[in-house]
Short mmCIF file of C-alpha atoms and ligand atoms in Angstrom, two decimals:
data_model
loop_
_atom_site.label_atom_id
_atom_site.label_comp_id
_atom_site.label_asym_id
_atom_site.label_seq_id
_atom_site.Cartn_x
_atom_site.Cartn_y
_atom_site.Cartn_z
CA MET A 1 28.96 7.92 -34.52
CA LYS A 2 30.98 7.86 -31.28
CA SER A 3 30.57 4.91 -28.93
CA GLN A 4 28.47 5.16 -25.84
CA GLU A 5 31.63 4.75 -23.66
CA GLU A 6 32.99 8.19 -24.65
CA HIS A 7 29.71 9.68 -25.93
CA GLY A 8 27.80 8.73 -22.72
CA LEU A 9 25.09 6.12 -22.10
CA ILE A 10 23.11 8.71 -20.11
CA ARG A 11 23.26 12.24 -21.49
CA ILE A 12 21.54 15.05 -19.59
CA ASN A 13 21.65 17.86 -22.11
CA ASN A 14 21.19 21.41 -20.92
CA VAL A 15 18.17 20.52 -18.92
CA SER A 16 16.06 23.13 -16.97
CA HIS A 17 12.94 22.32 -14.95
CA THR A 18 10.44 24.28 -12.94
CA PHE A 19 7.72 22.86 -10.67
CA ASN A 20 4.52 24.74 -10.43
CA THR A 21 3.27 24.41 -6.93
CA SER A 22 0.49 26.02 -5.05
CA SER A 23 2.83 28.19 -3.35
CA GLY A 24 4.54 29.37 -6.47
CA LYS A 25 7.10 28.24 -9.08
CA ILE A 26 10.29 26.29 -8.02
CA ARG A 27 13.01 26.38 -10.46
CA VAL A 28 14.86 23.10 -9.72
CA LEU A 29 17.32 22.61 -12.52
CA ASP A 30 19.14 25.17 -14.42
CA LYS A 31 20.92 24.14 -17.67
CA LEU A 32 22.29 20.92 -16.18
CA THR A 33 24.55 18.91 -18.33
CA ILE A 34 25.84 15.64 -17.14
CA THR A 35 27.27 12.66 -19.15
CA VAL A 36 27.54 9.05 -17.79
CA PRO A 37 29.70 6.78 -19.78
CA LYS A 38 28.65 3.23 -20.42
CA ASN A 39 29.63 0.72 -17.87
CA SER A 40 30.65 3.39 -15.41
CA PHE A 41 29.44 4.14 -11.99
CA CYS A 42 28.68 7.94 -11.36
CA ALA A 43 27.54 9.57 -8.12
CA ILE A 44 25.64 12.80 -7.87
CA VAL A 45 25.97 14.86 -4.65
CA GLY A 46 24.56 18.14 -3.73
CA PRO A 47 22.68 20.00 -0.99
CA SER A 48 19.37 18.49 0.02
CA GLY A 49 16.32 19.78 -2.04
CA CYS A 50 18.61 20.78 -4.95
CA GLY A 51 16.92 18.60 -7.52
CA LYS A 52 18.85 15.26 -7.36
CA SER A 53 15.81 13.06 -7.19
CA THR A 54 14.34 15.16 -10.00
CA VAL A 55 17.29 14.09 -12.14
CA THR A 56 16.55 10.44 -11.50
CA ARG A 57 13.02 10.84 -12.46
CA LEU A 58 14.06 12.53 -15.67
CA VAL A 59 16.47 9.85 -16.53
CA ALA A 60 13.83 7.20 -15.84
CA GLY A 61 11.39 8.96 -17.98
CA LEU A 62 8.89 9.57 -15.15
CA LEU A 63 9.01 13.15 -15.72
CA GLN A 64 9.71 15.29 -18.87
CA ALA A 65 12.09 18.29 -18.63
CA ASP A 66 10.64 21.79 -19.66
CA GLU A 67 13.92 22.52 -21.55
CA GLY A 68 16.79 20.55 -22.77
CA SER A 69 16.83 16.76 -23.41
CA VAL A 70 17.69 13.66 -21.73
CA TRP A 71 19.35 10.63 -23.73
CA LEU A 72 19.54 6.98 -23.03
CA GLN A 73 21.54 4.79 -25.33
CA ASP A 74 21.25 7.61 -27.92
CA GLN A 75 17.53 7.65 -27.79
CA LYS A 76 15.67 10.62 -26.41
CA VAL A 77 13.84 9.88 -23.30
CA THR A 78 10.14 10.68 -23.70
CA SER A 79 8.49 7.94 -21.50
CA PRO A 80 9.66 5.23 -19.10
CA ARG A 81 11.67 2.29 -20.50
CA PRO A 82 12.42 -0.95 -19.14
CA VAL A 83 16.21 -0.54 -19.61
CA VAL A 84 16.16 1.23 -16.28
CA GLY A 85 16.14 -0.35 -12.75
CA MET A 86 15.53 1.87 -9.67
CA ALA A 87 15.97 1.58 -6.01
CA PHE A 88 15.13 4.29 -3.43
CA GLN A 89 15.78 4.99 0.17
CA ASN A 90 12.55 3.21 0.97
CA PRO A 91 12.93 -0.31 -0.35
CA VAL A 92 9.10 -0.38 -1.28
CA LEU A 93 8.82 -4.17 -1.08
CA LEU A 94 5.29 -5.68 -1.38
CA GLU A 95 4.29 -7.12 1.94
CA TRP A 96 1.92 -9.61 0.40
CA ARG A 97 4.60 -11.25 -1.67
CA SER A 98 7.64 -13.28 -0.50
CA ILE A 99 11.05 -11.83 -1.08
CA LEU A 100 11.51 -14.17 -4.07
CA LYS A 101 8.21 -12.91 -5.67
CA ASN A 102 9.22 -9.38 -4.85
CA VAL A 103 12.34 -9.79 -6.82
CA MET A 104 10.47 -11.48 -9.76
CA LEU A 105 8.04 -8.58 -10.04
CA PRO A 106 9.77 -6.68 -12.81
CA LEU A 107 9.93 -9.93 -14.99
CA GLU A 108 6.06 -9.94 -14.81
CA ILE A 109 5.95 -6.33 -16.31
CA VAL A 110 8.99 -6.11 -18.71
CA PRO A 111 8.59 -8.15 -21.92
CA ASN A 112 10.97 -11.11 -21.88
CA ASP A 113 11.19 -14.63 -22.95
CA LEU A 114 12.06 -16.45 -19.70
CA ASN A 115 9.63 -19.00 -18.57
CA MET A 116 8.56 -19.23 -14.96
CA SER A 117 11.43 -21.42 -13.75
CA GLU A 118 13.93 -19.42 -15.63
CA ARG A 119 12.67 -16.16 -13.88
CA GLU A 120 12.75 -17.92 -10.47
CA ALA A 121 16.44 -19.08 -11.08
CA ARG A 122 17.44 -15.55 -12.12
CA ALA A 123 15.83 -14.22 -9.00
CA ARG A 124 17.45 -16.78 -6.72
CA ASN A 125 20.83 -16.16 -8.36
CA LEU A 126 20.69 -12.41 -7.54
CA LEU A 127 19.61 -13.08 -3.99
CA GLU A 128 22.43 -15.44 -3.57
CA LEU A 129 24.83 -12.86 -4.90
CA VAL A 130 23.64 -10.27 -2.19
CA GLY A 131 23.78 -12.75 0.50
CA LEU A 132 20.09 -13.47 0.78
CA SER A 133 19.85 -17.24 0.06
CA GLY A 134 17.65 -18.87 2.67
CA PHE A 135 15.38 -15.96 2.79
CA GLU A 136 13.50 -16.29 -0.46
CA GLU A 137 10.24 -17.33 1.12
CA LYS A 138 10.28 -14.70 3.94
CA ARG A 139 7.98 -11.67 3.93
CA PRO A 140 9.66 -8.29 3.77
CA SER A 141 8.69 -7.41 7.34
CA GLU A 142 10.55 -10.38 8.57
CA LEU A 143 13.98 -8.93 7.30
CA SER A 144 16.09 -6.32 8.66
CA GLY A 145 16.42 -2.94 6.88
CA GLY A 146 19.76 -3.83 5.28
CA MET A 147 18.29 -7.22 4.01
CA ARG A 148 15.31 -5.40 2.56
CA GLN A 149 17.48 -2.88 0.64
CA ARG A 150 19.56 -5.93 -0.76
CA ALA A 151 16.31 -7.44 -1.98
CA SER A 152 15.30 -4.10 -3.36
CA LEU A 153 18.66 -4.02 -5.37
CA CYS A 154 18.00 -7.44 -6.55
CA ARG A 155 14.58 -6.33 -7.83
CA ALA A 156 16.03 -3.31 -9.64
CA LEU A 157 18.49 -5.65 -11.46
CA VAL A 158 16.56 -8.66 -12.20
CA HIS A 159 15.34 -7.61 -15.75
CA GLN A 160 19.08 -6.81 -16.66
CA PRO A 161 18.69 -3.19 -17.01
CA GLU A 162 21.25 -0.95 -18.92
CA VAL A 163 21.04 1.58 -16.27
CA LEU A 164 20.83 1.24 -12.47
CA ILE A 165 19.47 4.32 -10.64
CA LEU A 166 19.94 4.51 -7.06
CA ASP A 167 18.29 7.37 -5.00
CA GLU A 168 20.01 7.40 -1.66
CA PRO A 169 19.41 3.69 -1.24
CA PHE A 170 21.68 3.41 1.93
CA ALA A 171 20.76 6.60 3.60
CA ALA A 172 18.49 4.92 6.21
CA LEU A 173 20.87 2.24 7.23
CA ASP A 174 23.31 2.21 10.23
CA ALA A 175 27.03 2.81 9.30
CA PHE A 176 28.06 -0.91 9.64
CA THR A 177 25.19 -2.19 7.35
CA ARG A 178 25.89 0.58 4.94
CA GLU A 179 29.50 -0.43 4.53
CA ASP A 180 28.44 -4.08 3.98
CA LEU A 181 26.05 -2.82 1.26
CA TRP A 182 28.78 -0.87 -0.44
CA GLN A 183 30.70 -4.13 -0.77
CA THR A 184 27.66 -5.77 -2.06
CA MET A 185 27.35 -3.13 -4.71
CA HIS A 186 30.86 -3.75 -5.86
CA ARG A 187 30.07 -7.49 -6.05
CA LEU A 188 27.00 -6.84 -8.06
CA ARG A 189 29.06 -4.52 -10.40
CA SER A 190 31.50 -7.11 -11.16
CA GLU A 191 28.72 -9.68 -11.96
CA GLU A 192 26.19 -7.69 -13.61
CA PRO A 193 26.68 -5.34 -16.58
CA PHE A 194 25.19 -2.06 -15.82
CA THR A 195 25.80 1.58 -15.77
CA GLY A 196 25.06 3.09 -12.43
CA LEU A 197 23.88 6.49 -11.37
CA LEU A 198 23.93 7.01 -7.62
CA ILE A 199 22.49 9.74 -5.74
CA THR A 200 23.91 10.28 -2.18
CA HIS A 201 24.66 12.74 0.40
CA ASP A 202 27.41 10.51 1.87
CA LEU A 203 30.72 11.74 0.32
CA ARG A 204 32.66 8.65 1.59
CA GLU A 205 30.08 6.40 -0.11
CA ALA A 206 30.42 8.44 -3.36
CA ILE A 207 34.19 7.94 -3.30
CA PHE A 208 34.02 4.27 -2.33
CA LEU A 209 31.36 3.40 -5.04
CA ALA A 210 31.92 5.91 -7.99
CA ASP A 211 34.26 6.34 -10.72
CA GLU A 212 33.12 9.94 -11.26
CA ILE A 213 31.31 12.24 -8.89
CA PHE A 214 29.28 15.18 -9.95
CA VAL A 215 28.67 18.08 -7.42
CA LEU A 216 25.42 19.96 -8.06
CA SER A 217 25.04 23.49 -6.85
CA GLY A 218 22.19 24.50 -4.60
CA ARG A 219 18.71 25.16 -6.14
CA PRO A 220 18.37 25.64 -8.95
CA ALA A 221 20.99 22.97 -9.54
CA THR A 222 23.60 23.24 -12.23
CA LEU A 223 26.83 21.09 -12.54
CA GLN A 224 29.29 22.79 -10.32
CA HIS A 225 32.09 20.43 -10.18
CA THR A 226 33.23 17.04 -11.58
CA GLU A 227 35.48 14.86 -9.57
CA VAL A 228 37.03 12.10 -11.67
CA LEU A 229 38.46 9.41 -9.26
CA SER A 230 41.86 8.04 -9.78
CA LYS A 231 40.85 4.67 -8.60
CA ARG A 232 37.96 3.23 -10.47
CA GLY A 233 35.88 0.09 -10.31
CA GLN A 234 36.68 -2.39 -7.62
CA LYS A 235 37.81 -0.77 -4.24
CA ASN A 236 38.17 -1.99 -0.66
CA LEU A 237 37.37 -0.17 2.38
CA ASP A 238 41.11 0.67 3.35
CA ASP A 239 41.23 2.79 0.10
CA LEU A 240 38.96 5.20 1.86
CA TYR A 241 41.59 6.14 4.36
CA SER A 242 44.39 6.49 1.61
CA PRO A 243 45.91 10.15 1.23
CA GLU A 244 44.28 10.50 -2.23
CA ALA A 245 40.88 9.62 -0.77
CA SER A 246 41.41 12.14 2.03
CA GLN A 247 42.33 14.66 -0.73
CA THR A 248 39.27 13.93 -2.81
CA LEU A 249 37.11 14.05 0.42
CA ASN A 250 38.45 17.54 1.25
CA THR A 251 37.85 18.73 -2.31
CA LEU A 252 34.25 17.59 -2.24
CA ARG A 253 33.65 19.08 1.18
CA GLU A 254 34.72 22.39 -0.18
CA GLN A 255 32.56 22.03 -3.18
CA ILE A 256 29.48 21.26 -1.08
CA LYS A 257 30.27 24.25 0.98
CA ILE A 258 30.24 26.40 -2.05
CA ALA A 259 27.14 24.73 -3.48
CA ARG A 260 25.34 25.51 -0.25
CA GLN A 261 26.10 29.15 -0.40
CA HIS A 262 24.89 29.34 -3.95
CA GLU A 263 21.49 28.26 -2.71
CA GLY A 264 18.80 30.96 -2.91
CA PRO A 265 17.01 32.07 0.20
CA LEU A 266 15.06 29.31 1.85
CA THR A 267 11.50 28.86 0.49
CA MET B 1 -9.30 -23.91 20.47
CA ARG B 2 -8.59 -21.76 23.49
CA GLN B 3 -10.33 -18.90 21.65
CA ILE B 4 -13.49 -20.97 21.26
CA PHE B 5 -13.31 -22.06 24.94
CA SER B 6 -12.85 -18.55 26.22
CA ALA B 7 -15.70 -17.25 24.03
CA THR B 8 -18.13 -20.01 25.06
CA PHE B 9 -17.06 -19.35 28.73
CA ALA B 10 -17.89 -15.58 28.49
CA ILE B 11 -21.24 -16.27 26.88
CA LEU B 12 -22.32 -18.75 29.66
CA VAL B 13 -21.22 -16.26 32.24
CA PHE B 14 -23.27 -13.65 30.49
CA LEU B 15 -26.37 -15.87 30.37
CA VAL B 16 -26.10 -16.84 34.02
CA LEU B 17 -25.59 -13.27 35.21
CA TRP B 18 -28.84 -12.36 33.08
CA GLU B 19 -30.85 -15.26 34.55
CA VAL B 20 -29.69 -14.35 38.06
CA LEU B 21 -30.43 -10.73 37.63
CA VAL B 22 -34.09 -11.43 36.40
CA TRP B 23 -34.42 -13.88 39.29
CA VAL B 24 -33.05 -11.75 42.03
CA ASN B 25 -35.28 -8.80 41.01
CA ASP B 26 -38.16 -10.98 40.56
CA TRP B 27 -38.96 -9.30 37.13
CA PRO B 28 -42.02 -10.55 35.51
CA ASN B 29 -41.92 -11.88 31.77
CA TYR B 30 -43.43 -8.76 30.33
CA LYS B 31 -40.72 -6.65 31.95
CA MET B 32 -37.57 -8.48 31.11
CA ALA B 33 -37.46 -12.07 29.82
CA SER B 34 -34.77 -14.43 31.18
CA PRO B 35 -32.69 -16.83 29.31
CA SER B 36 -34.75 -19.75 30.33
CA ASP B 37 -37.85 -18.20 28.75
CA LEU B 38 -36.05 -18.04 25.38
CA TRP B 39 -35.76 -21.59 24.37
CA PRO B 40 -39.56 -22.24 24.43
CA ALA B 41 -40.15 -19.01 22.46
CA PHE B 42 -37.57 -20.36 19.78
CA TRP B 43 -39.15 -23.65 19.82
CA ARG B 44 -42.63 -22.40 19.30
CA PHE B 45 -41.71 -20.34 16.36
CA LYS B 46 -38.75 -22.53 15.02
CA GLY B 47 -40.16 -22.57 11.57
CA LEU B 48 -40.60 -18.81 11.37
CA PHE B 49 -37.13 -18.30 12.80
CA LEU B 50 -35.55 -20.54 10.04
CA VAL B 51 -37.57 -18.69 7.30
CA TYR B 52 -37.19 -15.26 8.55
CA GLY B 53 -33.66 -15.70 9.57
CA TRP B 54 -32.93 -16.67 5.99
CA GLU B 55 -34.72 -13.63 4.69
CA THR B 56 -32.81 -11.21 6.87
CA LEU B 57 -29.47 -12.99 6.05
CA TRP B 58 -29.84 -12.95 2.35
CA ARG B 59 -31.10 -9.28 2.22
CA THR B 60 -28.27 -8.21 4.39
CA VAL B 61 -25.68 -10.10 2.20
CA VAL B 62 -27.06 -8.76 -1.07
CA GLY B 63 -27.24 -5.24 0.26
CA LEU B 64 -23.69 -5.70 1.46
CA LEU B 65 -22.39 -6.92 -1.86
CA LEU B 66 -24.12 -4.04 -3.60
CA ALA B 67 -22.20 -1.81 -1.06
CA ILE B 68 -19.02 -3.51 -1.81
CA LEU B 69 -19.44 -3.02 -5.51
CA VAL B 70 -20.77 0.60 -5.52
CA GLY B 71 -18.55 1.56 -2.50
CA SER B 72 -15.36 0.24 -4.10
CA ALA B 73 -16.23 1.95 -7.39
CA ILE B 74 -16.84 5.33 -5.88
CA GLY B 75 -13.75 4.73 -3.58
CA MET B 76 -11.48 3.87 -6.63
CA LEU B 77 -12.79 7.03 -8.37
CA MET B 78 -11.99 9.22 -5.37
CA GLY B 79 -8.76 7.40 -4.74
CA LEU B 80 -7.49 7.74 -8.25
CA SER B 81 -8.75 11.14 -9.34
CA ARG B 82 -8.18 14.23 -7.11
CA PHE B 83 -10.95 15.92 -8.96
CA ALA B 84 -13.50 13.14 -8.17
CA ARG B 85 -12.27 13.14 -4.56
CA GLU B 86 -12.83 16.90 -4.09
CA GLY B 87 -16.14 16.90 -5.86
CA LEU B 88 -17.64 13.64 -4.19
CA TYR B 89 -16.41 13.92 -0.62
CA PRO B 90 -18.84 16.63 0.64
CA LEU B 91 -21.80 14.91 -1.17
CA LEU B 92 -20.85 11.52 0.49
CA VAL B 93 -20.27 12.97 3.98
CA GLY B 94 -23.60 14.81 3.68
CA PHE B 95 -25.39 11.73 2.52
CA ASN B 96 -23.81 9.74 5.36
CA ALA B 97 -24.80 12.36 7.92
CA ILE B 98 -28.44 11.88 7.30
CA PRO B 99 -29.66 9.43 10.09
CA LYS B 100 -30.79 6.40 8.21
CA ALA B 101 -33.82 5.94 10.47
CA THR B 102 -35.32 8.97 8.62
CA VAL B 103 -34.53 7.28 5.19
CA VAL B 104 -36.27 4.17 6.11
CA PRO B 105 -39.85 5.39 6.00
CA ILE B 106 -39.04 7.33 2.79
CA VAL B 107 -37.71 4.32 1.02
CA ALA B 108 -40.54 2.23 2.47
CA LEU B 109 -42.89 4.78 0.92
CA ILE B 110 -41.31 4.98 -2.40
CA PHE B 111 -41.20 1.19 -2.99
CA VAL B 112 -44.13 0.43 -1.01
CA GLY B 113 -44.76 -3.33 -0.69
CA GLN B 114 -41.62 -4.24 -2.46
CA HIS B 115 -40.04 -5.75 0.84
CA ASP B 116 -36.99 -7.30 -0.80
CA LEU B 117 -36.04 -4.13 -2.70
CA ASN B 118 -36.72 -1.88 0.22
CA THR B 119 -34.58 -3.87 2.67
CA VAL B 120 -31.63 -4.43 0.41
CA LEU B 121 -31.58 -0.66 -0.51
CA ILE B 122 -31.38 0.28 3.09
CA ALA B 123 -28.69 -2.25 3.85
CA PHE B 124 -26.76 -0.90 0.93
CA MET B 125 -27.27 2.70 1.66
CA ILE B 126 -26.09 2.39 5.30
CA SER B 127 -23.06 0.30 4.66
CA PHE B 128 -21.31 1.61 1.52
CA PHE B 129 -19.88 4.74 3.06
CA PRO B 130 -17.12 3.12 5.13
CA ILE B 131 -16.07 0.93 2.06
CA ALA B 132 -15.97 3.94 -0.22
CA VAL B 133 -13.86 6.07 2.30
CA SER B 134 -11.54 3.29 3.14
CA VAL B 135 -10.88 2.38 -0.49
CA SER B 136 -10.40 5.91 -1.54
CA ILE B 137 -8.01 6.55 1.40
CA GLY B 138 -6.10 3.26 0.67
CA LEU B 139 -5.53 4.27 -2.97
CA SER B 140 -4.74 7.93 -2.46
CA THR B 141 -2.17 7.41 0.24
CA LEU B 142 -0.12 4.90 -1.95
CA GLU B 143 3.44 6.13 -1.62
CA PRO B 144 4.66 7.53 -4.97
CA GLU B 145 7.65 5.14 -4.87
CA TYR B 146 5.35 2.18 -5.20
CA ARG B 147 3.91 3.69 -8.32
CA ASP B 148 7.36 4.76 -9.62
CA ILE B 149 8.86 1.20 -9.29
CA LEU B 150 6.32 -0.12 -11.66
CA ARG B 151 5.83 3.05 -13.89
CA SER B 152 9.65 3.21 -14.38
CA LEU B 153 9.30 -0.32 -16.07
CA GLY B 154 6.69 0.93 -18.47
CA ALA B 155 3.73 -0.51 -16.68
CA SER B 156 0.25 0.83 -17.41
CA ASN B 157 -2.05 2.30 -14.87
CA ILE B 158 -4.21 -0.80 -14.95
CA THR B 159 -1.21 -3.00 -14.21
CA ILE B 160 0.00 -0.71 -11.36
CA PHE B 161 -3.67 -1.04 -9.94
CA TRP B 162 -3.91 -4.76 -9.97
CA LYS B 163 -0.32 -5.44 -8.90
CA ILE B 164 0.04 -2.74 -6.23
CA ALA B 165 -2.85 -0.43 -5.39
CA LEU B 166 -5.51 -2.97 -4.99
CA PRO B 167 -3.68 -5.58 -2.70
CA LYS B 168 -2.20 -2.81 -0.70
CA THR B 169 -5.76 -1.54 0.00
CA MET B 170 -6.98 -4.88 1.08
CA PRO B 171 -6.33 -4.38 4.93
CA GLU B 172 -8.21 -1.05 4.86
CA PHE B 173 -10.94 -2.60 2.77
CA PHE B 174 -11.51 -5.38 5.24
CA GLY B 175 -11.26 -2.97 8.19
CA ALA B 176 -14.15 -1.08 6.53
CA LEU B 177 -16.10 -4.30 5.61
CA LYS B 178 -16.20 -5.32 9.23
CA VAL B 179 -17.86 -2.09 10.11
CA ALA B 180 -20.06 -2.32 6.94
CA VAL B 181 -21.25 -5.88 7.77
CA THR B 182 -22.82 -4.64 11.20
CA LEU B 183 -24.25 -1.60 9.58
CA ALA B 184 -25.87 -3.46 6.73
CA PHE B 185 -27.40 -5.79 9.29
CA ILE B 186 -28.85 -2.74 11.22
CA GLY B 187 -30.27 -1.33 8.03
CA THR B 188 -32.02 -4.54 7.21
CA ASN B 189 -33.54 -4.78 10.47
CA LEU B 190 -34.68 -1.21 10.60
CA MET B 191 -36.55 -1.69 7.39
CA GLU B 192 -37.98 -5.08 8.32
CA ILE B 193 -39.40 -3.51 11.57
CA VAL B 194 -40.77 -0.47 10.10
CA SER B 195 -42.19 -1.90 6.72
CA PRO B 196 -45.84 -3.05 7.34
CA HIS B 197 -46.49 -6.64 6.69
CA GLY B 198 -42.79 -7.18 6.34
CA ARG B 199 -40.81 -10.34 6.58
CA GLY B 200 -37.53 -11.35 8.15
CA LEU B 201 -36.47 -11.38 11.77
CA GLY B 202 -37.35 -7.62 12.13
CA ALA B 203 -40.97 -8.33 11.24
CA LEU B 204 -41.02 -11.18 13.86
CA PHE B 205 -39.64 -8.86 16.35
CA ASP B 206 -42.43 -6.35 15.48
CA SER B 207 -45.15 -8.93 15.83
CA GLY B 208 -43.58 -9.90 19.22
CA LYS B 209 -44.17 -6.42 20.17
CA THR B 210 -47.70 -6.23 18.86
CA ASN B 211 -48.57 -9.45 20.83
CA SER B 212 -46.60 -8.26 23.98
CA ASP B 213 -44.76 -11.52 23.56
CA TYR B 214 -41.54 -10.45 25.18
CA PRO B 215 -39.77 -13.76 25.25
CA LEU B 216 -40.32 -13.80 21.50
CA MET B 217 -38.78 -10.30 21.10
CA PHE B 218 -35.78 -11.26 23.18
CA ALA B 219 -35.45 -14.58 21.17
CA VAL B 220 -35.36 -12.38 18.07
CA LEU B 221 -32.56 -10.27 19.56
CA ILE B 222 -30.51 -13.40 20.41
CA SER B 223 -30.86 -14.89 16.96
CA LEU B 224 -30.00 -11.51 15.43
CA ALA B 225 -26.88 -11.52 17.65
CA VAL B 226 -25.99 -14.98 16.31
CA LEU B 227 -26.43 -14.07 12.65
CA GLY B 228 -24.47 -10.91 13.22
CA ILE B 229 -21.61 -12.89 14.75
CA GLY B 230 -21.75 -15.50 11.97
CA LEU B 231 -21.55 -12.73 9.32
CA TYR B 232 -18.79 -10.98 11.02
CA TYR B 233 -16.59 -14.15 11.23
CA VAL B 234 -17.18 -14.89 7.66
CA VAL B 235 -15.52 -11.50 6.86
CA ILE B 236 -12.75 -12.36 9.31
CA VAL B 237 -12.15 -15.72 7.64
CA LEU B 238 -12.11 -14.04 4.13
CA GLU B 239 -9.78 -11.39 5.45
CA HIS B 240 -7.49 -13.97 6.69
CA PHE B 241 -7.23 -15.58 3.22
CA ILE B 242 -7.12 -12.48 1.15
CA ALA B 243 -5.19 -10.07 3.33
CA GLY B 244 -3.51 -12.40 5.83
CA TRP B 245 -0.15 -10.90 4.97
CA ALA B 246 -1.07 -7.87 6.91
CA GLU B 247 -1.57 -9.69 10.17
CA ARG B 248 1.13 -9.32 12.68
CA GLU B 249 2.35 -12.07 15.10
CA ILE B 250 1.53 -10.60 18.58
CA ASP B 251 2.95 -13.16 20.55
N1 ADP C 301 6.44 16.79 -8.08
C1 ADP C 301 6.96 17.90 -7.50
N2 ADP C 301 6.07 18.89 -7.46
C2 ADP C 301 6.61 20.09 -6.91
N3 ADP C 301 7.64 20.42 -6.34
C3 ADP C 301 8.51 19.25 -6.38
C4 ADP C 301 8.09 18.05 -6.94
N4 ADP C 301 9.16 17.24 -6.86
C5 ADP C 301 10.23 17.81 -6.09
N5 ADP C 301 9.72 19.10 -5.96
C6 ADP C 301 10.54 20.09 -5.36
O1 ADP C 301 11.73 20.40 -6.05
C7 ADP C 301 12.85 20.51 -5.21
C8 ADP C 301 13.90 19.41 -5.57
O2 ADP C 301 13.36 18.20 -5.19
P1 ADP C 301 14.21 16.86 -5.21
O3 ADP C 301 14.72 16.59 -6.68
O4 ADP C 301 13.59 15.84 -4.52
O5 ADP C 301 15.57 17.19 -4.38
P2 ADP C 301 16.59 16.37 -3.74
O6 ADP C 301 16.51 14.97 -4.16
O7 ADP C 301 18.10 16.79 -4.25
O8 ADP C 301 16.64 16.43 -2.16
C9 ADP C 301 12.38 20.37 -3.82
O9 ADP C 301 12.37 21.73 -3.27
C10 ADP C 301 10.99 19.88 -3.95
O10 ADP C 301 10.26 20.40 -3.00
MG1 MG C 302 15.90 13.24 -3.07
#
C-alpha cells in the first residue's frame, strides 16, 4: 500500500453532489477529485457559491456525497470523526465560557486520556502559541475579531486532529490583522502536526499559506486547475512580492476568470 | 445602593403625589382611598394578608413552574423539529389569542371548588406561551456553525443540546420568564377574584368590593404590587446567576 504522503491523507474521489431545495435542484459538485497529501497544506479557491464549503462538509463527514467517495486516512468517510478540526469565518465562540474553556471544549467531547489539568495545560499552550496568553479568562466579546479567530484556531487544534479544515477563516478581518494571522498559521504549522485544507477567496492568502492550490470551476464545481507552489512550508511576507509569486498570482487570476465564465446562469 | 435609593425615592414621590391628589380634590374614601388610609386597612387584616398573600404566591409560583416545564418542552419540540413547529404553532397562537378572562369562568366551572387546582391551572395557561415561543425561537435560530463545530467532533444531538443549544437559549428564556411571571400573577388573581368562596389576595379584594371597603381594596392592590415586584426580582437574580454572561456593561 502506498503511504499517505503520496497516496493522500484526504482523497475526494469523483464526487458529485446535488442539493434539493424548494426552488429546485442545485447541482453543486460534478465529478470532483482532489488529493491532499499528509502534512501538506492545500488551498481551494473558486467563485463564490461554487461549492467550496460543501467540500469541507463532505470531508468533515457532516454531509454524504450523492456519488463518489471521500477518504480520510484510508478510511471512507461516512460520519463525523474527531480526527478533524474546523474553523469558519464566524469564530463561533461560546459567550458563556471563558476563552480558555472555549478552547478546551473539544476535549470534553473527543475521547482522550487527558485529565483536567493536562487539558488546561494543552489549551494554555496553544493560546500562548497564537499570542493570547493573558486572555485565558476573558469572555469572547471582550476580544477583537482577530483575537477571536486565534482562539477559534486553538479550539480547532486542541484535540490534535489529523486534518485542520479552515473555511474562509480570515475573510472578515482587516488586511493587517489578516497578515498577522497568516504568520500565526505558519507558526502553528511548525509546532503542530496537521494536514491543512484552507478555503479562501484571497489568492495572496492561498499563495502565502499553501503548498498546493486547487482552483474549482463555477457551479457545478469540478477541479479546473492545480497550482503546485515552488516554495512550500514556511514563508515570509516578502516572498509574496517575488517574481515567482506574481507569476503564480497571474496564473490564478486567469484561472478564476475562466472559472467564472464556466458558471451557469445565475439562479 | 444608588439603585435602591432612586427606587425608594420614586415610590415616595408617587405616594406623596397620590396623597396630595386625593387631598386637593377632597375625594371621599369610597371614591379613592389615599395612602394614609392604607396602613389601617393592612393592620386590621394583617393576619388575612399574610395567609392570603402566601396562597397567592405559592399558586402563582407553582403555575409558573408548570409553565416553565411544559413551555420549555413544547418550545424544545418546536425548536428542534420543523414538523412540530409547523404543526403546533397555529394551535398555540390560537390558544393564546383566546382572552383568558373568558377561560377563567370555564375552568372555575370544570373544577368547581378545587380552588388550588383552578388557580394554578389559569396561572399556567396564561404564562406558558411566551416561554414556549422564546425557547423554540432560541433553539431554531442556532447558527448552523455552532452545531457543526460539535457535530464534526462526533458529538451526539444530546451533547449539542446541553453544551450549546440550552445555554445559548438562556437569555431569551429569561426574557420570556420576566413576561411570564407577571402574566402568571394576573392569572392567579383573575381566578381568585372570580371563583366564589375563593382564597388568596384576589378573594380578599373581592370581599373588599362586596363590603365597599375601598381602603382594603387599595391595600390589596398595593400588596399585589409588592408581591409582583418581589417575584420579578427573584427572576432577575436567577437570570444574573444563570445567564449573567449575556449582560453587557453599559457604562
Ligand atoms: N444545505 C444546503 N441546502 C441547499 N442548498 C445548499 C446547501 N448548502 C449549500 N447550498 C447551495 O450550494 C451552493 C454551494 O454552496 P457552498 O458550498 O456554501 O458554496 P461556497 O462555499 O463555494 O460559496 C450554493 O448555491 C448554496 O446555495
Ligand atoms: Mg462558503
